[in-house]
Coordinates of C-alpha atoms in Angstrom, one line a residue:
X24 CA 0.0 0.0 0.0
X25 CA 1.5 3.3 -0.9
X26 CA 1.2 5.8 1.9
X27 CA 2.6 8.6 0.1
X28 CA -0.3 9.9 -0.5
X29 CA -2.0 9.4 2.5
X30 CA 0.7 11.7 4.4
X31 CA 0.4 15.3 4.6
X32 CA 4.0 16.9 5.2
X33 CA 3.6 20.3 6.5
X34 CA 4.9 22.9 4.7
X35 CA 6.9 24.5 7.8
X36 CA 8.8 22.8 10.5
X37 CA 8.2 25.6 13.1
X38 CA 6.3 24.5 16.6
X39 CA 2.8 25.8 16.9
X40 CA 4.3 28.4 19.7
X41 CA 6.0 29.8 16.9
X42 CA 2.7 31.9 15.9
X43 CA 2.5 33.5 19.0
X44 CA 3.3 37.1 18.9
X45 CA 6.6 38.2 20.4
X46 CA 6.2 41.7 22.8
X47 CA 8.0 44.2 20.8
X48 CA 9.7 45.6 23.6
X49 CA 12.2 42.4 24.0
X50 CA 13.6 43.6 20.6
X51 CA 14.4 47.1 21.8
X52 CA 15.9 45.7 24.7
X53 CA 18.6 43.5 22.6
X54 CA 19.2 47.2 20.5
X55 CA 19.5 49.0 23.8
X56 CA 21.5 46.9 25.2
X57 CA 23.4 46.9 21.9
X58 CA 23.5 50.7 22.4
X59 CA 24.5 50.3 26.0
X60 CA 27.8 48.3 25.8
X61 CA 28.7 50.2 22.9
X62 CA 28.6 53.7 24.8
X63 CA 30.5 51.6 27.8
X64 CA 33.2 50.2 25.3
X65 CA 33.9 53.8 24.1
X66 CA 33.4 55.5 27.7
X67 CA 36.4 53.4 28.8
X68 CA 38.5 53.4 25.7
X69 CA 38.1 57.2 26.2
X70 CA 39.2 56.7 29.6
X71 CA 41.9 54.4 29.1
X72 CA 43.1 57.0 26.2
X73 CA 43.3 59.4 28.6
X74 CA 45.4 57.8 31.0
X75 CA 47.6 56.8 28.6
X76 CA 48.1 60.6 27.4
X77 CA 48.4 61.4 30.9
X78 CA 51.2 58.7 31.3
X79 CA 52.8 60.0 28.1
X80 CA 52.9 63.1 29.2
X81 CA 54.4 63.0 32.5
X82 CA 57.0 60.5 31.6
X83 CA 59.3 60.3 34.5
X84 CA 58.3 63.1 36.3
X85 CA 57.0 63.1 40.2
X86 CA 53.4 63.0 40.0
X87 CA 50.1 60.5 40.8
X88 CA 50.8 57.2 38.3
X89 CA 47.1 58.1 37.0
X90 CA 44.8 60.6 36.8
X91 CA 41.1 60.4 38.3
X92 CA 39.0 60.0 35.5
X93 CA 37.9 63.6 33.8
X94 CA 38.6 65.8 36.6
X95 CA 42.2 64.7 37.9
X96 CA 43.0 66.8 40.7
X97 CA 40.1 69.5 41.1
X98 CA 39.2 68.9 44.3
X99 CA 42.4 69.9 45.4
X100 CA 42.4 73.0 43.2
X101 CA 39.1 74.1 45.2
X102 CA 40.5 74.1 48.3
X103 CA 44.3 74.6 47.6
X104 CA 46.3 74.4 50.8
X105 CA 50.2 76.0 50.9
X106 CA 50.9 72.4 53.0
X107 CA 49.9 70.6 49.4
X108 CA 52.0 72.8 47.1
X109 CA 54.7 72.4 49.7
X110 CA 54.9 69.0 49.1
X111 CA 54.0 68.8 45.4
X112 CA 57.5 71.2 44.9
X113 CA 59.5 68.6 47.3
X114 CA 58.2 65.8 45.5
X115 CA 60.8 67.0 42.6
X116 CA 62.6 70.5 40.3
X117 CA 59.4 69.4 37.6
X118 CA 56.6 67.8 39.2
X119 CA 53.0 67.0 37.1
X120 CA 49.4 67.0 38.1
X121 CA 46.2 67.2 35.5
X122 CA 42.9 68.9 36.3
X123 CA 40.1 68.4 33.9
X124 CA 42.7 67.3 31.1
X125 CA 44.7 70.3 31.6
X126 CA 48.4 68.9 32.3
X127 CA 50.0 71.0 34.6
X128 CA 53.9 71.0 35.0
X129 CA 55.3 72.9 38.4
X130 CA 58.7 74.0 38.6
X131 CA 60.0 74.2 42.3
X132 CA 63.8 75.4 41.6
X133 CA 65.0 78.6 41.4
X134 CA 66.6 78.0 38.0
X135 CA 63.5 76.4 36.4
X136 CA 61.4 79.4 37.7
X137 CA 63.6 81.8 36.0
X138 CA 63.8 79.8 32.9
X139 CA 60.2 80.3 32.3
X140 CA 60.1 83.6 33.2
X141 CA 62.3 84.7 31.0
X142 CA 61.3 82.0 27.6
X143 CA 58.8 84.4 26.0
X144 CA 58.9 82.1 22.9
X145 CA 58.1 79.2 24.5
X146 CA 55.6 80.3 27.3
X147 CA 53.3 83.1 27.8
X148 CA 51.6 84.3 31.2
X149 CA 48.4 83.3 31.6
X150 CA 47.4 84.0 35.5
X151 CA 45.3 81.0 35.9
X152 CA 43.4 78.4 33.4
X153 CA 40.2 81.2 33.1
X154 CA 42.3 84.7 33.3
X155 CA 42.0 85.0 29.3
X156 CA 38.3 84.2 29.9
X157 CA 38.1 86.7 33.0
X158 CA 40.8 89.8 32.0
X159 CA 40.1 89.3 28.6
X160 CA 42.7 88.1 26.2
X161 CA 44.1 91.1 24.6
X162 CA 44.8 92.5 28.1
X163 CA 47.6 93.7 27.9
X164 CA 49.7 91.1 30.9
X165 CA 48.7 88.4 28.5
X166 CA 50.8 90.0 25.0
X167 CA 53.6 89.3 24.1
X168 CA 56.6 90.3 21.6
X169 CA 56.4 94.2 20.3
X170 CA 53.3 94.8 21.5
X171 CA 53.9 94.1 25.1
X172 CA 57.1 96.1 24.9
X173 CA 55.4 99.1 23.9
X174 CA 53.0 98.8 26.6
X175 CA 55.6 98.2 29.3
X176 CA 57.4 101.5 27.4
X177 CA 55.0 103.7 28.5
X178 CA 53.5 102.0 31.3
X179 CA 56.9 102.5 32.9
X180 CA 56.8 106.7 33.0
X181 CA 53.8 106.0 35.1
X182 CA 56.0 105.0 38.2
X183 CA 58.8 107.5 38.0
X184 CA 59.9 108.9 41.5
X185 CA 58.1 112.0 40.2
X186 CA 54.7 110.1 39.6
X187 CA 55.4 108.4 42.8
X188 CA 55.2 111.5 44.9
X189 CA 51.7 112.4 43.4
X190 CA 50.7 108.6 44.4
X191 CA 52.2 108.6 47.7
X192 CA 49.7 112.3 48.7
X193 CA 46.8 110.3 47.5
X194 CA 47.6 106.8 49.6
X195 CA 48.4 109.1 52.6
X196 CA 45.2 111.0 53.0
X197 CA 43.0 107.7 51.9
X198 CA 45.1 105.9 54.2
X199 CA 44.2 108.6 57.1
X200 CA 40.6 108.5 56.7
X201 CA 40.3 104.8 57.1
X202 CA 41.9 104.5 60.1
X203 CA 40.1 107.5 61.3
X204 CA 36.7 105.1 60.6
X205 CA 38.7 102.0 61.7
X206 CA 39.1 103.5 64.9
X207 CA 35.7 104.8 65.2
X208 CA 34.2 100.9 65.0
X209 CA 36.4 99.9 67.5
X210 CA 35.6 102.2 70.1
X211 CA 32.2 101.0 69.6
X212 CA 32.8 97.6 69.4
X213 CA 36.2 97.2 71.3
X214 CA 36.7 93.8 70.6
X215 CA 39.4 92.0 68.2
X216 CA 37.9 91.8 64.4
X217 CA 39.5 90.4 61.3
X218 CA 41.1 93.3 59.0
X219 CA 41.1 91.1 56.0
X220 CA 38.0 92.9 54.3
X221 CA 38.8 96.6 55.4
X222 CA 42.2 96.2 54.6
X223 CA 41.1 95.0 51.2
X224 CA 38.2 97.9 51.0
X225 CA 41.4 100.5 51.6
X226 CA 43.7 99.0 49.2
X227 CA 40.5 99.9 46.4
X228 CA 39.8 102.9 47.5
X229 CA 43.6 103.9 47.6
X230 CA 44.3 102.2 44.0
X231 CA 41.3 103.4 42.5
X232 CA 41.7 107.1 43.6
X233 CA 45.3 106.7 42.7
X234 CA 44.6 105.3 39.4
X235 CA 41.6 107.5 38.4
X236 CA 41.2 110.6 40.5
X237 CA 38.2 112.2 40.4
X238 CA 37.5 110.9 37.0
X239 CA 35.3 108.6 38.9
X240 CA 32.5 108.5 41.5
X241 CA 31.9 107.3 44.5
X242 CA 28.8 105.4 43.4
X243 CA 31.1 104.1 40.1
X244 CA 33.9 103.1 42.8
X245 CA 31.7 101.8 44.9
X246 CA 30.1 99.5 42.4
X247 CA 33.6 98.3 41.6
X248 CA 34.7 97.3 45.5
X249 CA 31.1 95.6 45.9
X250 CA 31.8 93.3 42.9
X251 CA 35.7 92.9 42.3
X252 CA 35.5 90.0 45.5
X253 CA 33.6 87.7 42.3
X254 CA 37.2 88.3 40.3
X255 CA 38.9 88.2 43.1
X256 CA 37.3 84.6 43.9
X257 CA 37.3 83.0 40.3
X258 CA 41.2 83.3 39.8
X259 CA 41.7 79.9 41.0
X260 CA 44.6 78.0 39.6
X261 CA 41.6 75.7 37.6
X262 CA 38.4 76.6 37.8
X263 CA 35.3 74.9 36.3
X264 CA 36.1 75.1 32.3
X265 CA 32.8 76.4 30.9
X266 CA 31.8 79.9 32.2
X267 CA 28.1 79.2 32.7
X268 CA 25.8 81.2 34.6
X269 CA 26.1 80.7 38.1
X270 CA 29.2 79.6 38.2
X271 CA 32.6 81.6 39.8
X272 CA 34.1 82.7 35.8
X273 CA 30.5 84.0 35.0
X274 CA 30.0 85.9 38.0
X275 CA 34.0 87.1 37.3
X276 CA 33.0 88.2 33.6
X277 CA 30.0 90.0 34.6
X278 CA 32.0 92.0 37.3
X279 CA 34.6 92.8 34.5
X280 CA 32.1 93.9 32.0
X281 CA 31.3 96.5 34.8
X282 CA 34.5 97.8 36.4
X283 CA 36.0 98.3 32.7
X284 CA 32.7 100.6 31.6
X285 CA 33.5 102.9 34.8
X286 CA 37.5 102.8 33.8
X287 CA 37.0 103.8 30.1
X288 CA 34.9 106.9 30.8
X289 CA 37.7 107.7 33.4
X290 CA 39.9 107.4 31.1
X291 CA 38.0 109.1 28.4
X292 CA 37.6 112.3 31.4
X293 CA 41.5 112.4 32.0
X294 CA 41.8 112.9 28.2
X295 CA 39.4 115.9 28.3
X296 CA 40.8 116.9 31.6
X297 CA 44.7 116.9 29.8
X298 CA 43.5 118.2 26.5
X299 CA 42.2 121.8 28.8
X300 CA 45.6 122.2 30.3
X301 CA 44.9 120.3 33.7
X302 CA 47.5 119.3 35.9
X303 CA 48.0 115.5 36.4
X304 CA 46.0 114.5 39.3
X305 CA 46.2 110.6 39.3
X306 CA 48.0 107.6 37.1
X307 CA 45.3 107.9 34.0
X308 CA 46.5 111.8 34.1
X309 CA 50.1 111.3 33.9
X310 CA 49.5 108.8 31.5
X311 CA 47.6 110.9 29.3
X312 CA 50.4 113.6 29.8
X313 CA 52.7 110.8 28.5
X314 CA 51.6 110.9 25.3
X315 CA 50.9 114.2 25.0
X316 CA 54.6 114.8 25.1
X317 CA 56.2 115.7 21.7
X318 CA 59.4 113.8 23.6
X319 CA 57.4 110.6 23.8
X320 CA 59.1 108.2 21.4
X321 CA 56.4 104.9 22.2
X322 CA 52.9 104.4 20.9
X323 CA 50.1 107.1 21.8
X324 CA 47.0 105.9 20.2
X325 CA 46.2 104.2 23.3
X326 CA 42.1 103.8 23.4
X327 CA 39.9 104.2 26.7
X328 CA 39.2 100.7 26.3
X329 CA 42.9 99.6 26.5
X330 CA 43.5 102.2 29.2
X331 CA 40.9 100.7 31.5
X332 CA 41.7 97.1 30.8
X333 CA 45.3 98.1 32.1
X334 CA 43.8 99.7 34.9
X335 CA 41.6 97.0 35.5
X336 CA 44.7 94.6 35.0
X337 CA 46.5 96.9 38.2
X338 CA 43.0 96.5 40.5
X339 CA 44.0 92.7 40.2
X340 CA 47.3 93.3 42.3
X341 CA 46.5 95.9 44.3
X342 CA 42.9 94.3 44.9
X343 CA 44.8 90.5 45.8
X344 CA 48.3 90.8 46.1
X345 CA 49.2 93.9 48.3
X346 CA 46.3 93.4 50.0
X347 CA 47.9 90.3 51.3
X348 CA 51.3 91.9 51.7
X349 CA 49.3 94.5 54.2
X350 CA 47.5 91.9 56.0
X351 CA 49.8 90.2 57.0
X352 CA 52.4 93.2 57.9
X353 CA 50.0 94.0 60.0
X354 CA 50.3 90.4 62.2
X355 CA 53.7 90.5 61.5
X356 CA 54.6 93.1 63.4
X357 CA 51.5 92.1 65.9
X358 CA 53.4 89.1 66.5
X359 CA 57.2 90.6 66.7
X360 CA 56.7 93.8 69.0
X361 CA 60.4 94.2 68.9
X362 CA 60.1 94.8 65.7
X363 CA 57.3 97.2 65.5
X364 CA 59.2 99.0 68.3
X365 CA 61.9 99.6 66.3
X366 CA 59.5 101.0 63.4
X367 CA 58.3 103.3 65.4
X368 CA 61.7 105.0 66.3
X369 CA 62.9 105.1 63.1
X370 CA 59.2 106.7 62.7
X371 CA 59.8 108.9 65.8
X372 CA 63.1 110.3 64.2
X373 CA 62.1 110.6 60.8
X374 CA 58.9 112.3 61.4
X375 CA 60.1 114.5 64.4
X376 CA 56.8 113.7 66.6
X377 CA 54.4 115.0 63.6
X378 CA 52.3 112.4 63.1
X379 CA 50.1 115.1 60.8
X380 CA 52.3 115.8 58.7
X381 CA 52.2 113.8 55.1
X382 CA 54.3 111.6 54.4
X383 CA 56.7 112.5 51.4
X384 CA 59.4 110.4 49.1
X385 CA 62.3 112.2 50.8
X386 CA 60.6 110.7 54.0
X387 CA 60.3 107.3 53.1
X388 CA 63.8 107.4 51.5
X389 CA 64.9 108.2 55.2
X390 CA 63.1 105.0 56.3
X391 CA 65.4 102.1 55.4
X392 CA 64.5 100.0 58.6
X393 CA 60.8 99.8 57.5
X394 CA 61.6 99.4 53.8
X395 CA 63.5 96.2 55.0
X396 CA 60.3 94.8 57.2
X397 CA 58.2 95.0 54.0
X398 CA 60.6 93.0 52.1
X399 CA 61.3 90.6 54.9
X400 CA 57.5 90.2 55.2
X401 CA 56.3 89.4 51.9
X402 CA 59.6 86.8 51.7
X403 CA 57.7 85.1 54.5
X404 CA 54.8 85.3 53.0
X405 CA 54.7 86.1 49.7
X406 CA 51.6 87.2 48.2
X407 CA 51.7 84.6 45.2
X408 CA 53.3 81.1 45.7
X409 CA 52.9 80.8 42.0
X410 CA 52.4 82.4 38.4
X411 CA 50.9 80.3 35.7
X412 CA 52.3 80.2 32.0
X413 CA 51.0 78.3 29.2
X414 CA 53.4 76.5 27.0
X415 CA 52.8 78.0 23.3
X416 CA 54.5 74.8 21.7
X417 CA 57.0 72.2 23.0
X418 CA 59.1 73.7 25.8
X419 CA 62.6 71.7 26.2
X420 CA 62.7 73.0 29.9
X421 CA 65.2 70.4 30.6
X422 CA 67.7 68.3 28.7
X423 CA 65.6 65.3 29.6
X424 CA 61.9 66.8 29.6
X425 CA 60.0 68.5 27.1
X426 CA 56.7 70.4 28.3
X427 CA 54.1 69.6 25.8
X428 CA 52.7 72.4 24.3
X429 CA 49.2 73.5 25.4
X430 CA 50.5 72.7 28.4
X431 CA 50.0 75.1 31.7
X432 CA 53.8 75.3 33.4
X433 CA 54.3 77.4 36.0
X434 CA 57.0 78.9 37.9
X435 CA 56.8 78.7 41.9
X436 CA 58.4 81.6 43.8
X437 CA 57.5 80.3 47.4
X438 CA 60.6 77.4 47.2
X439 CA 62.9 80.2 46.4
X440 CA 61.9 82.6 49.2
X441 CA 62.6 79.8 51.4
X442 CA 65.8 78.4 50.3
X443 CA 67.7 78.1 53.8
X444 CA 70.8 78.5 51.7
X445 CA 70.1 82.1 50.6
X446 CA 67.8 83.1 54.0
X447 CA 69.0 81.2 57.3
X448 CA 66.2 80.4 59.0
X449 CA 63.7 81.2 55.6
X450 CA 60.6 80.5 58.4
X451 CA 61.6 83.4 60.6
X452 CA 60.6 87.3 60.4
X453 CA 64.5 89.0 60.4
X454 CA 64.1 92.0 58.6
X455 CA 67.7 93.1 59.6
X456 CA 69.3 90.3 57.0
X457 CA 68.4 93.3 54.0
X458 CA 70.3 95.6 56.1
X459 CA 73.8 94.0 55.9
X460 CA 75.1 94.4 51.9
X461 CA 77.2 91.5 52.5
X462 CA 74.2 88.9 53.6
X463 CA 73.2 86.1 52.0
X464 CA 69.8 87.6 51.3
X465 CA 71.7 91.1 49.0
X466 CA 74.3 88.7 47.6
X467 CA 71.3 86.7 45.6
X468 CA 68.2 88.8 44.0
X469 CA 67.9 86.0 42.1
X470 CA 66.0 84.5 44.8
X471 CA 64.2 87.5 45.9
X472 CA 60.6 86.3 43.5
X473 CA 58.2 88.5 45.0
X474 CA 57.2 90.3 42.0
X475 CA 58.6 87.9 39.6
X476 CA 61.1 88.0 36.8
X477 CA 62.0 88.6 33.1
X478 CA 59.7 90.4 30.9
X479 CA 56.5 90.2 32.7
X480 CA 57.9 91.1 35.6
X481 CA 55.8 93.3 38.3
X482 CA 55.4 96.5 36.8
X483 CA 54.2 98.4 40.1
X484 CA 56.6 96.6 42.6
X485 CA 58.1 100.4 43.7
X486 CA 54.2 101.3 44.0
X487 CA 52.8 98.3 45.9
X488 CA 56.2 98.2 48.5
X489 CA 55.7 101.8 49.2
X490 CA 51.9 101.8 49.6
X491 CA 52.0 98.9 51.9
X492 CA 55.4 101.2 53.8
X493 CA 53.1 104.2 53.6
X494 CA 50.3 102.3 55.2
X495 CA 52.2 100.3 58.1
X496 CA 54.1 103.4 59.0
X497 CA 51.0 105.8 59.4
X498 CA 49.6 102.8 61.7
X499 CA 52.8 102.6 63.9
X500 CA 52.6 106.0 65.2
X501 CA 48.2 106.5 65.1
X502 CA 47.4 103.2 66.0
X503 CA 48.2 100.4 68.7
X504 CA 47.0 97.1 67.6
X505 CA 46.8 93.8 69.7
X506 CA 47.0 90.5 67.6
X507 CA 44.1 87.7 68.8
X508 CA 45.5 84.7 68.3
X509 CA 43.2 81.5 67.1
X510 CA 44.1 77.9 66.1
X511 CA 44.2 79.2 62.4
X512 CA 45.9 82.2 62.9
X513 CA 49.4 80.6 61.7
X514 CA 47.7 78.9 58.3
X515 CA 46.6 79.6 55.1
X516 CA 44.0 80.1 52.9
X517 CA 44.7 80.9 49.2
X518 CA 42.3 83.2 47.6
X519 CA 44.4 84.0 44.8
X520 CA 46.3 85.2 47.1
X521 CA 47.3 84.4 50.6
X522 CA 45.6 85.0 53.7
X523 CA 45.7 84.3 57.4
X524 CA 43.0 82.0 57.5
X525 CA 41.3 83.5 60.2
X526 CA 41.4 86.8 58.5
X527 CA 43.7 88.2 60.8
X528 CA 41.8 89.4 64.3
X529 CA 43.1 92.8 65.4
X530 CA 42.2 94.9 68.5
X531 CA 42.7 98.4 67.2
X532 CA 42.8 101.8 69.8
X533 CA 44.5 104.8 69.2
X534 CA 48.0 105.7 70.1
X535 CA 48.7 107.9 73.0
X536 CA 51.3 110.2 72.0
X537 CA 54.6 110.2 74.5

């Protein structure tokens, strides 16, 4: 019997289950999944890459083996602590960190300082990772070449001793009138407050009365104290990289965009005050002067925009940096009454018992004890530890490291201030070392970092060691102050700059006359 025919043969071999319907959603699932491990696969090879650049980077220099993913080290550069650098610059000359992918190289030796200092083709100044984005990048600290040369040309007739003298009647009356108000607090409230602030609110109102004279109001420079703290507080040595609102850079920027519309119509009034035969009055004055001279060999098409951005670019070390130096001149001699009481009889001697008298150059020329207590104190504690460059391209620093370009390197002046070779005991307040020409301290400047070195070196250094002279030596002989001490009185805080961490508590009365 032929069953062929008989037998049906089915024209699939699936099961029966096979026509039930399968949920969509299992099939986006494989994709995402898909999806998933392909984002993870390149997450990690970006990752891996970036160790591996990190690594390459560094070569043999000190520094973590790896970097934390992305941000490296910015949680230290949020809270930076001077016990950190201290022993980042022991851990080698060139040391390297990375924050957010920036590769940082610090230099701790004198030498290497210097060497980038003075390598204009190889490095230029950038302040911190945002200052470009904060002081704008044709600010005039950030040029370069020519250009910078004919800034620094004329820039530098506005410090002559003559120029000076005009400053030094400005900082003395300011000067004056704030410890006139200082003193007026504390009888009302006679206990010990931190000078950090009002020391900072005098060193504005002295620099931008100095700077612009009357060719700008008290609301205008007002406006500018209230809001230069958001600068003041964005100049970190990395910040977060995209200025978005609400963060520290936008606040910075906005604050900018003010101060430098009230600095370019004092600048634009000095030139109308020049033009009518005025005399010079304040730094914009003399500066417009400058170029009126027919003897005035630099540039003179200087704009009220460029003015005000150098201005603006001079608010930034009186504003930080001498404030610092007079903060902690103030503890200084708080803390050393020997050495305040011999300020005072040098004062004694050169003033004759006058204490109204205002202070002149011939006067502070005649002062050389005091001179050497501001030197000696911003050794100790120098304003800035550090000044960033950025490499421009490959950097042979050393005969056996390179410094990638792009690269932020930067020269640390703190190790060099404390080298126990050049300054026995580099810890301790002696102001008497810059006294003796044959010291260790006079028989090596190169060490002596404060203001920095080669061609971007501190412009004002004359102006910002006589303001904070002016300023101690009117307080000697008006005020006696009485250091509290706290637990934090001894460490630091860096706000660009560096402060007593406590602010520095003071107990201010006024000075009995003998």
């Amino acid at each position: 019997m032929d069953h062929s025919a008989s037998v049906k043969i089915p024209s699939s071999t699936s099961s029966p289950l096979s026509t039930i319907p399968i949920p969509s959603f299992l099939g986006a699932s494989s994709k995402g999944a898909t999806w998933l491990y392909t984002t993870l696969a390149i997450v990690f090879a970006l990752l891996a890459l970036e160790q591996s650049v990190y690594r390459y980077k560094k070569r043999h220099l000190p520094g973590a083996a790896w970097t934390i993913p992305v941000i490296g080290k910015f949680a230290d550069s949020l809270k930076p602590t001077l016990e950190n650098y201290i022993k980042q610059w022991e851990s080698g000359a060139l040391s390297a960190v990375s924050v957010f992918n920036i590769f940082i190289v610090l230099a701790s030796t004198n030498d290497y300082a210097r060497k980038i200092f003075n390598s204009p083709t190889y490095a230029e100044p950038c302040l911190t990772h945002s200052g470009k984005q904060i002081l704008r990048p044709d600010n005039w600290v950030f040029l370069n070449g020519k250009v910078h040369v004919e800034y620094r040309r004329v820039l530098n007739t506005l410090f002559t001793r003559k120029a000076l003298g005009t400053y030094l009647r400005i900082m003395d009356s300011i000067t004056r009138t704030h410890f006139a108000r200082w003193l007026d607090e504390a009888a009302k409230d006679p206990s010990a407050r931190p000078i950090m602030m009002v020391a900072r609110d005098l060193n504005m109102d002295t620099s931008l009365r100095v700077f612009c004279g009357s060719h700008i109001s008290e609301a205008a420079a007002k406006e500018i104290c209230d809001k230069y703290w958001r600068i003041t507080v964005a100049l970190e040595l990395v910040n977060f990289p995209l200025a978005l609102p609400g963060t520290k850079v936008y606040r910075a920027i906005q604050a900018r965009k003010a101060a430098l519309a009230h600095l370019e119509h004092a600048a634009a009034s000095s030139k109308l005050a020049m033009a009518s035969g005025a005399e010079p009055e304040c730094m914009l004055d003399h500066w417009v002067r400058t170029l009126q001279d027919p003897a005035h060999k630099g540039r003179r098409d200087f704009s009220d925009t460029e003015m005000a951005m150098v201005l603006f670019s001079f608010l930034f070390a009186s504003q930080d940096a001498m404030s610092s130096g007079l903060i902690y001149g103030f503890q200084h001699l708080a803390d050393h009454p020997e050495i305040l009481a011999k300020v005072r009889e040098e004062q004694e001697r050169v003033r004759g018992g006058d204490y109204e008298k205002p202070v002149t150059l011939e006067m502070m020329d005649d002062m050389p004890y005091l001179r050497a207590l501001v030197k000696e104190s911003l050794r100790v504690k120098p304003p800035v530890t550090m000044v960033p460059y950025r490499a421009t391209k490959a950097f042979p620093i050393s005969d056996d490291y390179t410094v990638p370009a792009g690269s932020m390197v930067i020269p640390s002046l703190y190790p060099s201030l404390h080298d126990p070779e050049v300054f026995p005991e580099p810890a301790s307040l002696i102001p008497d070392r810059w006294l003796d020409p044959e010291s260790s301290a006079n028989q090596n400047p190169r060490n002596y970092l404060v203001f920095g070195a080669g061609p971007h070196k501190c412009i004002g250094n004359e102006y910002a060691v006589m303001n904070i002279a002016l300023v101690l030596a009117d307080a000697a002989v008006l005020m006696d102050w009485e250091h509290h001490r706290t637990p934090t009185s001894d460490k630091v805080q860096i706000i660009a700059t560096l402060f007593p961490q406590d602010g520095c508590l003071l107990k201010l009365s006024p000075r009995q006359k003998a």
